[in-house]
Amino acid sequence: MKKEFFKYAIPSALAMFISSLYTLIDGIFVGQGVGDSALAAVNIVVPFTVMLFGLASMFAIGGGALVSKNIGANNIEKAINIFRQVFKSLLIVSLIISVICVIFTKQIVTMLGATETLTSLSVDYLRFYALFCIPNLIGIVLNSFVRNDGRPKLAMISTISG
């Protein structure tokens, strides 16, 4: 039992560490390369990106639990249907979020607290983030499904190679 636990825990922890390292390195590059205002603009948008990560995690954990339960009950067809529903729902939701973010970018960053100085940089950052919202959220969910499918190392490799 311990061996199985560590088979999942170590790759998952390493992937989470690397993901956190992405954020740190991004901050260094933005701060050094573009400047303090750009780093502040990124930090204005971060709560929104965290909310999107939470949304993707909700799909991944809820859908993953249902798929795993049905695979365990040898109800493969139902598990496949649930996976398809989760994937389609996430695709639709992330497309809607992307469109909303592109159309209402200025209003969103204003609600997040952007000052006049940071608004234009925050708008630029959120627009680019919104364009890649769909593959980002799908990647988070698929990574979780791969882990649930008994391949924690592959999930870790996909996170690190991202």
Coordinates of N, CA and C in Angstrom, one line a residue:
M1 N 0.8 -1.2 0.0 CA 0.0 0.0 0.0 C 0.9 1.3 0.0
K2 N 1.9 1.3 0.8 CA 2.8 2.4 0.8 C 3.5 2.6 -0.5
K3 N 3.9 1.6 -1.1 CA 4.5 1.7 -2.5 C 3.6 2.3 -3.5
E4 N 2.3 1.9 -3.5 CA 1.3 2.5 -4.4 C 1.1 4.0 -4.1
F5 N 1.1 4.3 -2.8 CA 1.0 5.7 -2.4 C 2.1 6.6 -2.9
F6 N 3.3 6.1 -2.7 CA 4.5 6.9 -3.2 C 4.6 6.9 -4.7
K7 N 4.1 5.9 -5.4 CA 4.0 5.9 -6.8 C 3.3 7.1 -7.4
Y8 N 2.2 7.5 -6.6 CA 1.4 8.6 -7.1 C 1.9 9.9 -6.4
A9 N 2.3 9.9 -5.1 CA 2.6 11.1 -4.4 C 3.9 11.8 -4.9
I10 N 4.9 11.0 -5.1 CA 6.2 11.6 -5.5 C 6.1 12.3 -6.9
P11 N 5.6 11.7 -7.9 CA 5.4 12.4 -9.2 C 4.5 13.6 -9.1
S12 N 3.4 13.5 -8.4 CA 2.5 14.6 -8.2 C 3.1 15.8 -7.5
A13 N 3.8 15.5 -6.4 CA 4.5 16.6 -5.7 C 5.6 17.2 -6.6
L14 N 6.3 16.4 -7.3 CA 7.4 17.0 -8.2 C 6.7 17.9 -9.3
A15 N 5.6 17.4 -9.8 CA 4.9 18.2 -10.9 C 4.4 19.5 -10.3
M16 N 3.9 19.5 -9.0 CA 3.4 20.7 -8.4 C 4.6 21.6 -8.1
F17 N 5.7 21.1 -7.7 CA 6.9 21.9 -7.5 C 7.3 22.6 -8.7
I18 N 7.4 21.9 -9.8 CA 7.8 22.5 -11.1 C 6.8 23.5 -11.6
S19 N 5.5 23.3 -11.4 CA 4.5 24.3 -11.8 C 4.7 25.6 -11.0
S20 N 5.0 25.4 -9.7 CA 5.2 26.6 -8.9 C 6.5 27.3 -9.3
L21 N 7.5 26.6 -9.8 CA 8.7 27.1 -10.3 C 8.5 27.9 -11.6
Y22 N 7.5 27.5 -12.4 CA 7.1 28.2 -13.6 C 6.8 29.6 -13.2
T23 N 5.9 29.7 -12.2 CA 5.4 31.0 -11.8 C 6.5 31.9 -11.3
L24 N 7.4 31.4 -10.5 CA 8.6 32.1 -10.0 C 9.4 32.6 -11.2
I25 N 9.8 31.7 -12.1 CA 10.6 32.1 -13.2 C 10.0 33.1 -14.1
D26 N 8.6 32.9 -14.4 CA 7.9 33.9 -15.2 C 8.0 35.3 -14.5
G27 N 7.9 35.3 -13.2 CA 7.9 36.6 -12.5 C 9.3 37.3 -12.7
I28 N 10.3 36.5 -12.6 CA 11.7 37.0 -12.8 C 11.9 37.5 -14.2
F29 N 11.4 36.8 -15.2 CA 11.6 37.2 -16.6 C 10.8 38.5 -16.9
V30 N 9.6 38.5 -16.4 CA 8.7 39.7 -16.6 C 9.3 40.9 -15.9
G31 N 9.6 40.7 -14.6 CA 10.2 41.8 -13.8 C 11.5 42.4 -14.4
Q32 N 12.4 41.5 -14.8 CA 13.7 41.9 -15.3 C 13.6 42.4 -16.8
G33 N 12.8 41.7 -17.5 CA 12.7 42.0 -19.0 C 11.8 43.1 -19.4
V34 N 10.7 43.2 -18.7 CA 9.7 44.2 -19.1 C 9.6 45.4 -18.1
G35 N 9.7 45.0 -16.8 CA 9.7 46.0 -15.8 C 8.7 45.8 -14.7
D36 N 8.8 46.7 -13.7 CA 8.0 46.6 -12.5 C 6.5 46.7 -12.8
S37 N 6.1 47.6 -13.7 CA 4.7 47.8 -14.0 C 4.1 46.5 -14.7
A38 N 4.9 45.9 -15.5 CA 4.4 44.6 -16.2 C 4.2 43.5 -15.1
L39 N 5.2 43.4 -14.2 CA 5.0 42.4 -13.1 C 3.8 42.7 -12.3
A40 N 3.5 44.0 -12.0 CA 2.3 44.4 -11.2 C 1.1 44.0 -12.0
A41 N 1.1 44.3 -13.4 CA 0.0 43.9 -14.2 C -0.3 42.4 -14.2
V42 N 0.7 41.6 -14.2 CA 0.6 40.2 -14.2 C -0.1 39.8 -12.8
N43 N 0.4 40.4 -11.8 CA -0.2 40.1 -10.4 C -1.6 40.6 -10.3
I44 N -2.0 41.6 -11.0 CA -3.5 42.0 -11.0 C -4.3 40.8 -11.6
V45 N -3.8 40.2 -12.6 CA -4.6 39.1 -13.3 C -4.5 37.8 -12.6
V46 N -3.5 37.6 -11.8 CA -3.3 36.2 -11.1 C -4.5 35.7 -10.4
P47 N -5.3 36.5 -9.7 CA -6.5 35.9 -9.0 C -7.4 35.3 -10.0
F48 N -7.6 35.9 -11.2 CA -8.4 35.4 -12.2 C -7.9 34.1 -12.8
T49 N -6.6 34.0 -13.0 CA -6.0 32.7 -13.5 C -6.1 31.6 -12.5
V50 N -6.0 32.0 -11.2 CA -6.2 31.0 -10.1 C -7.6 30.5 -10.1
M51 N -8.6 31.4 -10.3 CA -10.0 30.9 -10.4 C -10.2 29.9 -11.6
L52 N -9.5 30.2 -12.7 CA -9.6 29.3 -13.8 C -9.0 27.9 -13.5
F53 N -7.9 28.0 -12.8 CA -7.2 26.7 -12.4 C -8.2 26.0 -11.5
G54 N -8.8 26.7 -10.6 CA -9.8 26.0 -9.7 C -11.0 25.4 -10.4
L55 N -11.4 26.1 -11.5 CA -12.5 25.6 -12.3 C -12.1 24.3 -13.0
A56 N -10.9 24.3 -13.6 CA -10.4 23.1 -14.2 C -10.2 22.0 -13.2
S57 N -9.7 22.3 -12.0 CA -9.5 21.3 -11.0 C -10.9 20.7 -10.6
M58 N -11.9 21.5 -10.6 CA -13.2 21.0 -10.3 C -13.7 20.0 -11.3
F59 N -13.5 20.3 -12.6 CA -13.8 19.3 -13.6 C -13.0 18.1 -13.5
A60 N -11.7 18.2 -13.2 CA -10.7 17.1 -13.2 C -11.0 16.2 -12.0
I61 N -11.2 16.8 -10.9 CA -11.4 15.9 -9.7 C -12.8 15.3 -9.7
G62 N -13.8 16.1 -10.0 CA -15.2 15.5 -10.0 C -15.4 14.5 -11.1
G63 N -14.9 14.8 -12.3 CA -15.0 13.9 -13.4 C -14.1 12.7 -13.2
G64 N -12.9 12.9 -12.7 CA -12.0 11.8 -12.5 C -12.6 10.8 -11.5
A65 N -13.2 11.3 -10.4 CA -13.8 10.4 -9.4 C -14.9 9.6 -10.0
L66 N -15.7 10.2 -10.8 CA -16.8 9.5 -11.5 C -16.3 8.4 -12.5
V67 N -15.3 8.8 -13.3 CA -14.8 7.9 -14.2 C -14.1 6.7 -13.5
S68 N -13.3 7.0 -12.5 CA -12.6 6.0 -11.7 C -13.6 5.0 -11.1
K69 N -14.7 5.6 -10.5 CA -15.7 4.8 -9.8 C -16.3 3.8 -10.8
N70 N -16.6 4.3 -12.0 CA -17.3 3.4 -13.0 C -16.3 2.4 -13.6
I71 N -15.0 2.8 -13.8 CA -14.1 1.8 -14.2 C -13.9 0.7 -13.2
G72 N -13.9 1.1 -11.9 CA -13.8 0.1 -10.8 C -15.0 -0.8 -10.7
A73 N -16.2 -0.3 -11.1 CA -17.4 -1.1 -11.1 C -17.5 -1.8 -12.5
N74 N -16.5 -1.8 -13.3 CA -16.4 -2.5 -14.6 C -17.5 -2.0 -15.5
N75 N -17.9 -0.7 -15.4 CA -18.9 0.0 -16.2 C -18.1 0.9 -17.2
I76 N -17.4 0.4 -18.1 CA -16.4 1.1 -18.9 C -17.2 2.1 -19.8
E77 N -18.3 1.6 -20.4 CA -19.0 2.5 -21.3 C -19.5 3.8 -20.6
K78 N -20.0 3.6 -19.4 CA -20.4 4.8 -18.6 C -19.3 5.7 -18.3
A79 N -18.1 5.1 -18.0 CA -16.9 5.9 -17.7 C -16.5 6.7 -18.9
I80 N -16.5 6.1 -20.1 CA -16.2 6.8 -21.3 C -17.2 7.9 -21.6
N81 N -18.4 7.7 -21.4 CA -19.4 8.8 -21.6 C -19.2 9.9 -20.6
I82 N -18.9 9.6 -19.4 CA -18.6 10.7 -18.4 C -17.4 11.5 -18.8
F83 N -16.3 10.8 -19.3 CA -15.1 11.5 -19.7 C -15.5 12.4 -20.9
R84 N -16.3 11.9 -21.8 CA -16.7 12.8 -23.0 C -17.5 14.0 -22.5
Q85 N -18.4 13.8 -21.6 CA -19.2 14.9 -21.1 C -18.3 15.9 -20.4
V86 N -17.4 15.5 -19.6 CA -16.5 16.4 -18.9 C -15.7 17.2 -19.9
F87 N -15.1 16.5 -20.9 CA -14.3 17.1 -21.9 C -15.1 18.2 -22.7
K88 N -16.3 17.8 -23.2 CA -17.2 18.7 -23.9 C -17.6 19.9 -23.1
S89 N -18.0 19.6 -21.8 CA -18.4 20.7 -21.0 C -17.3 21.7 -20.7
L90 N -16.1 21.2 -20.5 CA -14.9 22.0 -20.2 C -14.6 22.8 -21.5
L91 N -14.7 22.2 -22.6 CA -14.4 22.9 -23.9 C -15.3 24.1 -24.1
I92 N -16.6 23.8 -23.8 CA -17.6 24.9 -24.0 C -17.4 26.0 -22.9
V93 N -17.2 25.6 -21.7 CA -17.0 26.6 -20.6 C -15.7 27.5 -20.9
S94 N -14.6 26.8 -21.3 CA -13.4 27.5 -21.5 C -13.5 28.4 -22.8
L95 N -14.2 28.0 -23.8 CA -14.5 28.8 -24.9 C -15.3 30.1 -24.6
I96 N -16.3 29.9 -23.7 CA -17.1 31.0 -23.3 C -16.3 32.0 -22.5
I97 N -15.4 31.5 -21.6 CA -14.6 32.3 -20.7 C -13.6 33.1 -21.6
S98 N -13.0 32.4 -22.6 CA -12.1 33.1 -23.5 C -12.7 34.2 -24.2
V99 N -13.9 34.0 -24.8 CA -14.7 35.1 -25.5 C -15.0 36.2 -24.5
I100 N -15.5 35.9 -23.4 CA -15.8 37.0 -22.4 C -14.6 37.8 -22.0
C101 N -13.5 37.1 -21.8 CA -12.2 37.8 -21.4 C -11.7 38.7 -22.6
V102 N -11.9 38.2 -23.8 CA -11.4 39.1 -24.9 C -12.3 40.3 -25.1
I103 N -13.6 40.1 -24.9 CA -14.6 41.2 -25.1 C -14.6 42.2 -23.9
F104 N -14.6 41.7 -22.7 CA -14.7 42.5 -21.5 C -13.4 42.6 -20.7
T105 N -12.3 42.6 -21.4 CA -11.0 42.6 -20.7 C -10.8 43.8 -19.8
K106 N -11.1 45.0 -20.3 CA -10.9 46.2 -19.5 C -11.8 46.2 -18.3
Q107 N -13.0 45.8 -18.4 CA -13.9 45.7 -17.2 C -13.4 44.7 -16.2
I108 N -12.9 43.6 -16.7 CA -12.4 42.5 -15.8 C -11.2 43.0 -15.0
V109 N -10.2 43.6 -15.7 CA -9.0 44.0 -14.9 C -9.4 45.2 -14.0
T110 N -10.3 46.0 -14.4 CA -10.8 47.1 -13.5 C -11.4 46.5 -12.2
M111 N -12.2 45.5 -12.4 CA -12.8 44.8 -11.2 C -11.7 44.1 -10.3
L112 N -10.6 43.7 -11.0 CA -9.5 43.0 -10.2 C -8.6 44.1 -9.5
G113 N -8.9 45.4 -9.8 CA -8.1 46.4 -9.1 C -7.1 47.1 -9.8
A114 N -7.1 47.0 -11.1 CA -6.0 47.7 -11.9 C -6.2 49.2 -11.9
T115 N -5.1 49.9 -11.6 CA -5.1 51.3 -11.7 C -5.0 51.8 -13.1
E116 N -5.1 53.1 -13.3 CA -5.0 53.7 -14.7 C -3.6 53.3 -15.3
T117 N -2.6 53.3 -14.4 CA -1.3 53.0 -14.9 C -1.1 51.6 -15.4
L118 N -1.8 50.7 -14.7 CA -1.6 49.2 -15.0 C -2.7 48.7 -15.9
T119 N -3.7 49.4 -16.2 CA -4.8 48.9 -17.0 C -4.4 48.4 -18.3
S120 N -3.6 49.2 -19.1 CA -3.3 48.7 -20.5 C -2.4 47.5 -20.4
L121 N -1.5 47.4 -19.5 CA -0.6 46.2 -19.4 C -1.4 45.0 -18.9
S122 N -2.3 45.2 -18.0 CA -3.2 44.1 -17.5 C -4.1 43.6 -18.6
V123 N -4.6 44.5 -19.4 CA -5.5 44.2 -20.5 C -4.8 43.3 -21.5
D124 N -3.6 43.7 -21.8 CA -2.7 43.0 -22.8 C -2.5 41.6 -22.2
Y125 N -2.1 41.5 -21.0 CA -1.8 40.2 -20.4 C -3.0 39.3 -20.4
L126 N -4.2 39.8 -19.9 CA -5.4 39.0 -19.8 C -5.8 38.5 -21.2
R127 N -5.7 39.4 -22.2 CA -6.1 39.0 -23.6 C -5.3 37.8 -24.1
F128 N -4.0 37.9 -23.9 CA -3.2 36.8 -24.3 C -3.4 35.5 -23.5
Y129 N -3.6 35.7 -22.2 CA -4.0 34.5 -21.4 C -5.3 33.9 -21.8
A130 N -6.3 34.8 -22.2 CA -7.6 34.3 -22.6 C -7.5 33.5 -23.9
L131 N -6.6 33.9 -24.8 CA -6.4 33.2 -26.0 C -5.9 31.7 -25.8
F132 N -5.2 31.5 -24.7 CA -4.6 30.2 -24.4 C -5.4 29.5 -23.3
C133 N -6.5 30.1 -22.9 CA -7.3 29.5 -21.8 C -7.7 28.1 -22.1
I134 N -8.2 27.9 -23.4 CA -8.7 26.6 -23.7 C -7.7 25.5 -23.6
P135 N -6.5 25.6 -24.3 CA -5.6 24.5 -24.1 C -5.0 24.4 -22.7
N136 N -4.9 25.5 -21.9 CA -4.5 25.4 -20.6 C -5.4 24.6 -19.7
L137 N -6.7 24.9 -19.7 CA -7.7 24.2 -18.9 C -7.8 22.8 -19.3
I138 N -7.8 22.5 -20.6 CA -7.9 21.1 -21.1 C -6.7 20.3 -20.6
G139 N -5.5 21.0 -20.7 CA -4.3 20.3 -20.2 C -4.3 19.9 -18.8
I140 N -4.9 20.8 -17.9 CA -5.0 20.5 -16.5 C -5.9 19.3 -16.3
V141 N -7.0 19.3 -17.0 CA -8.0 18.2 -16.8 C -7.5 16.9 -17.4
L142 N -6.9 16.9 -18.5 CA -6.4 15.7 -19.1 C -5.2 15.1 -18.3
N143 N -4.4 16.0 -17.7 CA -3.3 15.6 -16.8 C -3.9 14.8 -15.7
S144 N -5.0 15.3 -15.1 CA -5.6 14.6 -14.0 C -6.1 13.2 -14.4
F145 N -6.8 13.2 -15.6 CA -7.3 11.9 -16.0 C -6.2 10.9 -16.3
V146 N -5.1 11.4 -16.8 CA -3.9 10.5 -17.1 C -3.4 9.9 -15.8
R147 N -3.4 10.7 -14.7 CA -2.9 10.3 -13.4 C -3.9 9.2 -12.9
N148 N -5.2 9.5 -13.0 CA -6.2 8.6 -12.6 C -6.2 7.3 -13.3
D149 N -5.7 7.3 -14.5 CA -5.6 6.1 -15.4 C -4.4 5.2 -15.0
G150 N -3.7 5.6 -13.9 CA -2.6 4.8 -13.5 C -1.3 5.1 -14.0
R151 N -1.1 6.3 -14.5 CA 0.1 6.8 -15.1 C 0.6 8.1 -14.5
P152 N 0.9 8.0 -13.2 CA 1.4 9.3 -12.6 C 2.7 9.8 -13.1
K153 N 3.5 9.0 -13.6 CA 4.8 9.5 -14.2 C 4.6 10.2 -15.5
L154 N 3.7 9.7 -16.3 CA 3.3 10.4 -17.6 C 2.7 11.7 -17.3
A155 N 1.8 11.8 -16.3 CA 1.2 13.1 -15.9 C 2.3 14.1 -15.4
M156 N 3.2 13.6 -14.7 CA 4.3 14.4 -14.2 C 5.2 14.9 -15.4
I157 N 5.5 14.0 -16.3 CA 6.3 14.4 -17.5 C 5.5 15.5 -18.3
S158 N 4.2 15.3 -18.5 CA 3.5 16.3 -19.3 C 3.5 17.7 -18.6
T159 N 3.4 17.7 -17.3 CA 3.4 18.9 -16.5 C 4.8 19.6 -16.7
I160 N 5.8 18.8 -16.5 CA 7.2 19.4 -16.5 C 7.5 19.8 -18.0
S161 N 7.1 19.1 -19.0 CA 7.5 19.5 -20.3 C 6.6 20.7 -20.8
G162 N 5.6 21.0 -20.1 CA 4.8 22.2 -20.5 C 5.5 23.4 -20.4

